[in-house]
mmCIF file of C-alpha atoms and ligand atoms in Angstrom:
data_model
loop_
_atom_site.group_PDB
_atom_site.id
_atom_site.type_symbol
_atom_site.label_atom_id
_atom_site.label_comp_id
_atom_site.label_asym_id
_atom_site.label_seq_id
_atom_site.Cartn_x
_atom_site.Cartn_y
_atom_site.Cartn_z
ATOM 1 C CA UNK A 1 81.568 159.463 81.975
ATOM 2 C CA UNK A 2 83.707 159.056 78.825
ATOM 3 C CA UNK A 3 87.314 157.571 79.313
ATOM 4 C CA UNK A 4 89.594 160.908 79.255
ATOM 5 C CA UNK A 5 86.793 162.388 81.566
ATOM 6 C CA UNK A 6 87.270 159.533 83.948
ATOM 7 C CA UNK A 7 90.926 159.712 83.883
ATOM 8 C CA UNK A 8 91.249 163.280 84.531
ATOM 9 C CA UNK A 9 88.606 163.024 87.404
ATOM 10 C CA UNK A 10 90.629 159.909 89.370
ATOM 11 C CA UNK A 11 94.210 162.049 88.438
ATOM 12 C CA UNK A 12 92.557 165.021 90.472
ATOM 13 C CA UNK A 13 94.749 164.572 93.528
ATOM 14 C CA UNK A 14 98.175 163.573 91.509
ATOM 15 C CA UNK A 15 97.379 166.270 89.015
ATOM 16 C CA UNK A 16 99.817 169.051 90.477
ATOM 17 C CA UNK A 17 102.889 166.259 90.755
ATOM 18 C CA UNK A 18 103.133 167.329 86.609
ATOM 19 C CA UNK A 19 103.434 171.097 87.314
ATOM 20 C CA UNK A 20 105.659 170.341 90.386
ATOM 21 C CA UNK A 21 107.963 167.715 89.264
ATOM 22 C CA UNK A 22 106.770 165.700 92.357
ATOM 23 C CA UNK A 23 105.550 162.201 92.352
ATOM 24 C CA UNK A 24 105.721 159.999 89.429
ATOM 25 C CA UNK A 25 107.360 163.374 87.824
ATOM 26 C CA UNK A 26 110.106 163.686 90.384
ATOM 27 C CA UNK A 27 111.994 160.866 87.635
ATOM 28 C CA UNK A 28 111.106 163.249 84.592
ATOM 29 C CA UNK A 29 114.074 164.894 82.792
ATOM 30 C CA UNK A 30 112.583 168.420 82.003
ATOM 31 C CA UNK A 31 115.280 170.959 81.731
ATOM 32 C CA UNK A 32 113.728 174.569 82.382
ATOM 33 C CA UNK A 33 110.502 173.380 83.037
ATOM 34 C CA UNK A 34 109.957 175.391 86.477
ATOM 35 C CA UNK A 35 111.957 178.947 85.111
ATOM 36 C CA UNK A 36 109.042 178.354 82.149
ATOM 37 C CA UNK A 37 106.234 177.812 84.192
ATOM 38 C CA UNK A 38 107.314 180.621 86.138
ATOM 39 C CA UNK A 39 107.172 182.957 83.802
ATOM 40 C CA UNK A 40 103.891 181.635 82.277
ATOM 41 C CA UNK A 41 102.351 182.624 85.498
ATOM 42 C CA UNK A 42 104.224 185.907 85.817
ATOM 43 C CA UNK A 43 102.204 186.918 82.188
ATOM 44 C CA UNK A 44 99.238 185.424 83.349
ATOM 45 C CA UNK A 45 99.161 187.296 86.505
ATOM 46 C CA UNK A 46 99.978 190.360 84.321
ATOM 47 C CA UNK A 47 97.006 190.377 82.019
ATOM 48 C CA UNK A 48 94.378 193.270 82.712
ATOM 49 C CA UNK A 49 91.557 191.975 85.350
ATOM 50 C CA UNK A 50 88.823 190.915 83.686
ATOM 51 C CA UNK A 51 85.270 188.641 84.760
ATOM 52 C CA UNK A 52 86.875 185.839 84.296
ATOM 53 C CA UNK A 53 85.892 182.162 83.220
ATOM 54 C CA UNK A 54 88.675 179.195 83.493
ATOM 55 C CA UNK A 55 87.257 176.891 81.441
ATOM 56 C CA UNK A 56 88.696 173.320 82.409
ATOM 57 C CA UNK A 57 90.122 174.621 85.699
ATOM 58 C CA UNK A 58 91.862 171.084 86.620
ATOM 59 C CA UNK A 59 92.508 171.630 90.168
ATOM 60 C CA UNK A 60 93.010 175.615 89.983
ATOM 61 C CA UNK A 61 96.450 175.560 89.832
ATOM 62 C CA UNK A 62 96.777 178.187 87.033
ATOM 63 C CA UNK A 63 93.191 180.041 88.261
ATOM 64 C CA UNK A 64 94.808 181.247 91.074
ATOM 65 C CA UNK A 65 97.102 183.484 89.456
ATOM 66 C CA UNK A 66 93.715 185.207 87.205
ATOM 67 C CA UNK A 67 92.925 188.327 88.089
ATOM 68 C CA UNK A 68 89.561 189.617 87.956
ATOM 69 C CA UNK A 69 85.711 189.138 89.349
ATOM 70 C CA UNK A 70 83.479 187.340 89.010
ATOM 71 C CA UNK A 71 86.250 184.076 88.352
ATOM 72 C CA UNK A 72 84.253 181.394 87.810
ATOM 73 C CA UNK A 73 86.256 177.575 86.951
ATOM 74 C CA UNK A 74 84.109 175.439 84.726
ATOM 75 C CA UNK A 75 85.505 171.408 84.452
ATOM 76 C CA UNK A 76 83.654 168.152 84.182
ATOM 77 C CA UNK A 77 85.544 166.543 87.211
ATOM 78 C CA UNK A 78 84.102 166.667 90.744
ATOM 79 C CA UNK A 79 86.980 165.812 92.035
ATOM 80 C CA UNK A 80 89.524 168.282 90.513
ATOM 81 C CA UNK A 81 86.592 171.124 91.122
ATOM 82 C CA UNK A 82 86.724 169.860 95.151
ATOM 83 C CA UNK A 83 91.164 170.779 94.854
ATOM 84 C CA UNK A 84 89.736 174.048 92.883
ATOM 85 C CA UNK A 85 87.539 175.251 95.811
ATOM 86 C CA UNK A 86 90.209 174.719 98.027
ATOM 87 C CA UNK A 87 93.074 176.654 96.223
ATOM 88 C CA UNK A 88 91.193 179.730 95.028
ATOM 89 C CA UNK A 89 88.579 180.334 97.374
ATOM 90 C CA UNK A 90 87.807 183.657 95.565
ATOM 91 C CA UNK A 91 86.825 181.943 92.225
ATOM 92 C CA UNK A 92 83.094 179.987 91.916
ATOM 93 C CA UNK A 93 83.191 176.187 90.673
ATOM 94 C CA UNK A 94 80.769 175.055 88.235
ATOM 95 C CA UNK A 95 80.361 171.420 87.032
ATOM 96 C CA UNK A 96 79.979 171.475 83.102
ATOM 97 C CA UNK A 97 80.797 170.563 79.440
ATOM 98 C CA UNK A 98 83.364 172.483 77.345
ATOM 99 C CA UNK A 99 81.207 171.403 74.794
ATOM 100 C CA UNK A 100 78.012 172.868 75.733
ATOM 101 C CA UNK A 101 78.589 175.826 77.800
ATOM 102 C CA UNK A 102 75.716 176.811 80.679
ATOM 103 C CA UNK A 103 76.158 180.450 80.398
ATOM 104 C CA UNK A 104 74.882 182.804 77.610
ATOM 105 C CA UNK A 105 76.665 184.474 74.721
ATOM 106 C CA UNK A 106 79.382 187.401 76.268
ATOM 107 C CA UNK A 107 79.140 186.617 79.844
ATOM 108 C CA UNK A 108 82.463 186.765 80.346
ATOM 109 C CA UNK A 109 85.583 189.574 79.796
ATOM 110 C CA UNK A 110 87.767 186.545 79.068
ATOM 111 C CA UNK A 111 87.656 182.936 78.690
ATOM 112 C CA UNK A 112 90.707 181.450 79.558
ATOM 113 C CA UNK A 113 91.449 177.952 78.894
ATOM 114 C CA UNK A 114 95.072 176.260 79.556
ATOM 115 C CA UNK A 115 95.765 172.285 78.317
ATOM 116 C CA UNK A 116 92.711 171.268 77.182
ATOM 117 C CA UNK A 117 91.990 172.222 73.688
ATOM 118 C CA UNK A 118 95.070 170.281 72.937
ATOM 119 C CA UNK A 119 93.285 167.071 74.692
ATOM 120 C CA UNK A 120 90.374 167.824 72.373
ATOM 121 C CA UNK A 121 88.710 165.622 69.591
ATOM 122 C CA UNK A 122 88.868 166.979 65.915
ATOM 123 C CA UNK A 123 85.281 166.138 65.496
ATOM 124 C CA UNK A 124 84.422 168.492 68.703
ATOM 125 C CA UNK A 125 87.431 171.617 68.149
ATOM 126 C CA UNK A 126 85.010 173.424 66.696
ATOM 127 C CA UNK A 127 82.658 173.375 68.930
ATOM 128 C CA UNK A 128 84.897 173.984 71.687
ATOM 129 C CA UNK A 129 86.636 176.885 70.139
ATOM 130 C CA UNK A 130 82.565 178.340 68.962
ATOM 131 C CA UNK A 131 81.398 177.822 72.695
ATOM 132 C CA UNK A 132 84.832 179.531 74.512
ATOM 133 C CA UNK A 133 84.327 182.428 71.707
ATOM 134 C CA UNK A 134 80.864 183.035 72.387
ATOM 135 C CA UNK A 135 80.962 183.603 75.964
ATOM 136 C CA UNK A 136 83.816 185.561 76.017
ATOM 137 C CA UNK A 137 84.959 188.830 74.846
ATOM 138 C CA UNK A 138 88.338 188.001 74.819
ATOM 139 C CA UNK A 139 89.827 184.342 74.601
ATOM 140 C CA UNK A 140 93.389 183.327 76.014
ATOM 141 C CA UNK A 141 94.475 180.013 75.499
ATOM 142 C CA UNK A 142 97.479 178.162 76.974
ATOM 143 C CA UNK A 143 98.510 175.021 75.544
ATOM 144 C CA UNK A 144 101.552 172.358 75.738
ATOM 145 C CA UNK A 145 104.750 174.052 73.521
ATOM 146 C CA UNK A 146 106.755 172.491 70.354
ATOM 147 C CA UNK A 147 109.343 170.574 72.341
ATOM 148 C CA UNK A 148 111.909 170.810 69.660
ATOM 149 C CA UNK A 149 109.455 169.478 66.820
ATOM 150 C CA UNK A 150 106.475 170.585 64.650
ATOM 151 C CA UNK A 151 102.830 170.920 65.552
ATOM 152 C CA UNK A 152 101.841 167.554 66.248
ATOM 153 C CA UNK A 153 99.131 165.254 68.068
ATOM 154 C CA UNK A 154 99.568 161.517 69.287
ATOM 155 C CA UNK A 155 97.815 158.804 71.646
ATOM 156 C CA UNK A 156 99.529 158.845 75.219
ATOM 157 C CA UNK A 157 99.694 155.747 76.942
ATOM 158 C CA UNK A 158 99.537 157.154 80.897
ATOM 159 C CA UNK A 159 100.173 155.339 83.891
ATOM 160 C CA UNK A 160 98.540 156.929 87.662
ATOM 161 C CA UNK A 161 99.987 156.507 90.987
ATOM 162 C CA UNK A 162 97.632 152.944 91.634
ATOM 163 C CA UNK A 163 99.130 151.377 88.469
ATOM 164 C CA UNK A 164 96.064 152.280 86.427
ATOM 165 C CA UNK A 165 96.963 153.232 82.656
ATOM 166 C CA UNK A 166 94.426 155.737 80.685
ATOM 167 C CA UNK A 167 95.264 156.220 76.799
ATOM 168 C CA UNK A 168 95.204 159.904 76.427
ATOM 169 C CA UNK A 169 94.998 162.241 73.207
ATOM 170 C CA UNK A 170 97.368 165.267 73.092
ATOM 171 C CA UNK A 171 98.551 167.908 70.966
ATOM 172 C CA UNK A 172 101.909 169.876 71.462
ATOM 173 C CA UNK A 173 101.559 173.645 69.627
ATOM 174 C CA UNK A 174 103.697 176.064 67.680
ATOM 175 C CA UNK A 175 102.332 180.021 69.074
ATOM 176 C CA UNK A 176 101.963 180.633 65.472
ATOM 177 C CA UNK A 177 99.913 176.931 64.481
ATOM 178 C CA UNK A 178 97.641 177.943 68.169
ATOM 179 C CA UNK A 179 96.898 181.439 67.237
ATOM 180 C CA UNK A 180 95.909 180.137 63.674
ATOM 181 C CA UNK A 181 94.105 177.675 64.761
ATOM 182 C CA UNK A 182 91.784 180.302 66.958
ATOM 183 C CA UNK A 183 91.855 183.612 64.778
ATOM 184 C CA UNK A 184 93.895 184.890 67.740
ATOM 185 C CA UNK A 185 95.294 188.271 67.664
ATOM 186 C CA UNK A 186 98.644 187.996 70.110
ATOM 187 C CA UNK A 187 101.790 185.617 71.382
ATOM 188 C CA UNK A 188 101.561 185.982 74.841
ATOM 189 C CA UNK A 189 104.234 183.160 75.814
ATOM 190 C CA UNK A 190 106.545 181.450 73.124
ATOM 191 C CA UNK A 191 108.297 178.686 74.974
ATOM 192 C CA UNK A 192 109.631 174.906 74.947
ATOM 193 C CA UNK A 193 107.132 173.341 77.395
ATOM 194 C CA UNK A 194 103.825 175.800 77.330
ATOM 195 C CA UNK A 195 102.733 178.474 74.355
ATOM 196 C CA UNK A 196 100.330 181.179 75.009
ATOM 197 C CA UNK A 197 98.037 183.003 72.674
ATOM 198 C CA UNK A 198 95.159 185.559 72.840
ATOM 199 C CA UNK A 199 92.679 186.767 70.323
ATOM 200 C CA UNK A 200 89.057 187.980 70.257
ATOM 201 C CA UNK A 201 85.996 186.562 71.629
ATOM 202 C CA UNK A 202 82.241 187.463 71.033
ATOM 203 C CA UNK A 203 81.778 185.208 67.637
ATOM 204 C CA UNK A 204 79.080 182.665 68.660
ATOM 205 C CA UNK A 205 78.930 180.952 65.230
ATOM 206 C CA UNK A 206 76.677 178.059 63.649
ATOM 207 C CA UNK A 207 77.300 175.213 66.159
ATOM 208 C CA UNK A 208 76.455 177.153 69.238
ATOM 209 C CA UNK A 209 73.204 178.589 67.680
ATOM 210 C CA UNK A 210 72.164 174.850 66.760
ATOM 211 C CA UNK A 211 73.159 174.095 70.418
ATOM 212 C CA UNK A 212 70.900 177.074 72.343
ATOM 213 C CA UNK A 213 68.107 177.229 69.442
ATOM 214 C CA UNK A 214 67.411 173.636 69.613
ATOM 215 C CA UNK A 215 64.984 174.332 66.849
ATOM 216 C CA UNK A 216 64.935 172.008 63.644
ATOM 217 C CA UNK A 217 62.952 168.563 62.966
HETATM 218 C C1 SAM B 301 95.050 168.656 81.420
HETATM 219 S S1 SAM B 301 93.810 169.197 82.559
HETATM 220 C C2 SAM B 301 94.121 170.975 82.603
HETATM 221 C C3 SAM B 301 93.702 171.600 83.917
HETATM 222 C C4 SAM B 301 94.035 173.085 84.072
HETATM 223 N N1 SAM B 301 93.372 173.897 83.066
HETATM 224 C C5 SAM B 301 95.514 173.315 84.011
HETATM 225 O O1 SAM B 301 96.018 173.816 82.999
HETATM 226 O O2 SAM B 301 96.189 172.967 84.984
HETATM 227 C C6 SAM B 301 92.346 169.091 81.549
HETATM 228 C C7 SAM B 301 91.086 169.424 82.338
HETATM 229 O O3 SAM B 301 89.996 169.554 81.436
HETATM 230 C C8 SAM B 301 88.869 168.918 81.991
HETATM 231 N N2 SAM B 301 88.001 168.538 80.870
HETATM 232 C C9 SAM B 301 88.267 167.652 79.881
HETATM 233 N N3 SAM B 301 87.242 167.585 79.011
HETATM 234 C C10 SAM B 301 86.287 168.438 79.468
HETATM 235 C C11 SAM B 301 85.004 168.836 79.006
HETATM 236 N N4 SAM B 301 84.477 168.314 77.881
HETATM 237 N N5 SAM B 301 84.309 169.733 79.717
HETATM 238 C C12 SAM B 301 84.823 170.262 80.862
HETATM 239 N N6 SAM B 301 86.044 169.934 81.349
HETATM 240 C C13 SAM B 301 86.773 169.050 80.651
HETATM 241 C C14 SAM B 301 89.433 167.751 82.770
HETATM 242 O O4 SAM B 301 88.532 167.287 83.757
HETATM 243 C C15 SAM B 301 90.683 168.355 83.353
HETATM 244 O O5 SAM B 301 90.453 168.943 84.608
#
């Protein structure tokens, strides 16, 4: 297990304190952070029902509010998959890589993915975005908003409730700089803290061909 996937795996039960402003986020200035995330949910809870795949489900705190069957959470942690079962009993949990998706091309109605192509590597956003576009018709992604500046990316440095600190890399997203960087179609949320874009699915492209082919000397 690579170092981000081992921090997000031990955060697993301290993971919600960030959407609740509880824990080592009851300190954290964040002026209209809960009216925001409200209304992120209220859109996502609004989309059309489709067979649904979260892909990087955390601990199902968004995949709750999908509508749609089958809803099936993909994420590399065991432990955030374990808080996942728990909170949206109707969905199905699978272990797996973003990077190397176990299910073939157009499975899926929509692939929804929500703060983790911003935690992504430039060497492996392609294959991420090729992968989430190939199973799905439809893509939405939600990812951390502008804050006041530009499009940006930086190295965290993160500290966990037992001390432990994790160096973490993160993006922050302008709707317009998200939906360019995906060939996306539609703002679905514009805010401060989270932005929200859709576009089309069902283009597999050259790296997931490679990927499934396996063909080549
Ligand atoms: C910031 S959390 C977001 C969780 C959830 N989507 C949400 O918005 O609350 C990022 C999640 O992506 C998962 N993840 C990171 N890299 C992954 C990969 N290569 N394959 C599958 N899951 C991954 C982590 O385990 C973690 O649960």
């Amino acid at each position: 297990m690579d170092s981000i996937r081992a921090y997000y795996d031990q955060r697993a039960p301290e993971y919600d304190d960030w959407y609740l402003g509880t824990g080592l986020f009851g300190a954290r200035d964040r002026p209209g952070w809960q009216e925001e995330l409200a209304a992120l949910l209220r859109t996502l809870a609004a989309l059309p029902p489709r067979p649904t795949l979260d892909l990087g489900c955390g601990t199902g705190f968004l995949t709750r509010h999908l509508g749609g069957q089958p809803l099936v959470g993909l994420d590399q942690s065991p432990a955030m998959l374990g808080l996942a079962r728990e909170r949206a009993p109707h969905g199905h949990f699978v272990r797996g890589d973003s990077l190397a998706l176990p299910f073939r091309d157009g499975t899926f109605g929509r692939v929804f993915t929500a703060h983790v192509y911003g935690h992504i590597l430039p060497g492996d956003r392609e294959a991420f975005v090729s992968e989430a576009r190939a199973v799905g018709a439809e893509v939405v992604v939600v990812d951390a908003g502008p804050r006041a500046g530009p499009p940006r990316d930086e190295w965290q440095d993160r500290t966990l409730n037992d001390g432990s600190r994790h160096r973490v890399y993160k993006r922050f997203f302008t709707a317009a700089a998200l939906l360019a960087e995906w060939g996306g179609e539609r703002v679905l949320h514009e805010g401060h803290w989270f932005v929200a874009v859709s576009g089309r699915g069902g283009g597999g492209g050259s790296v997931r061909r490679a990927h499934q082919d396996g063909e080549g000397d």
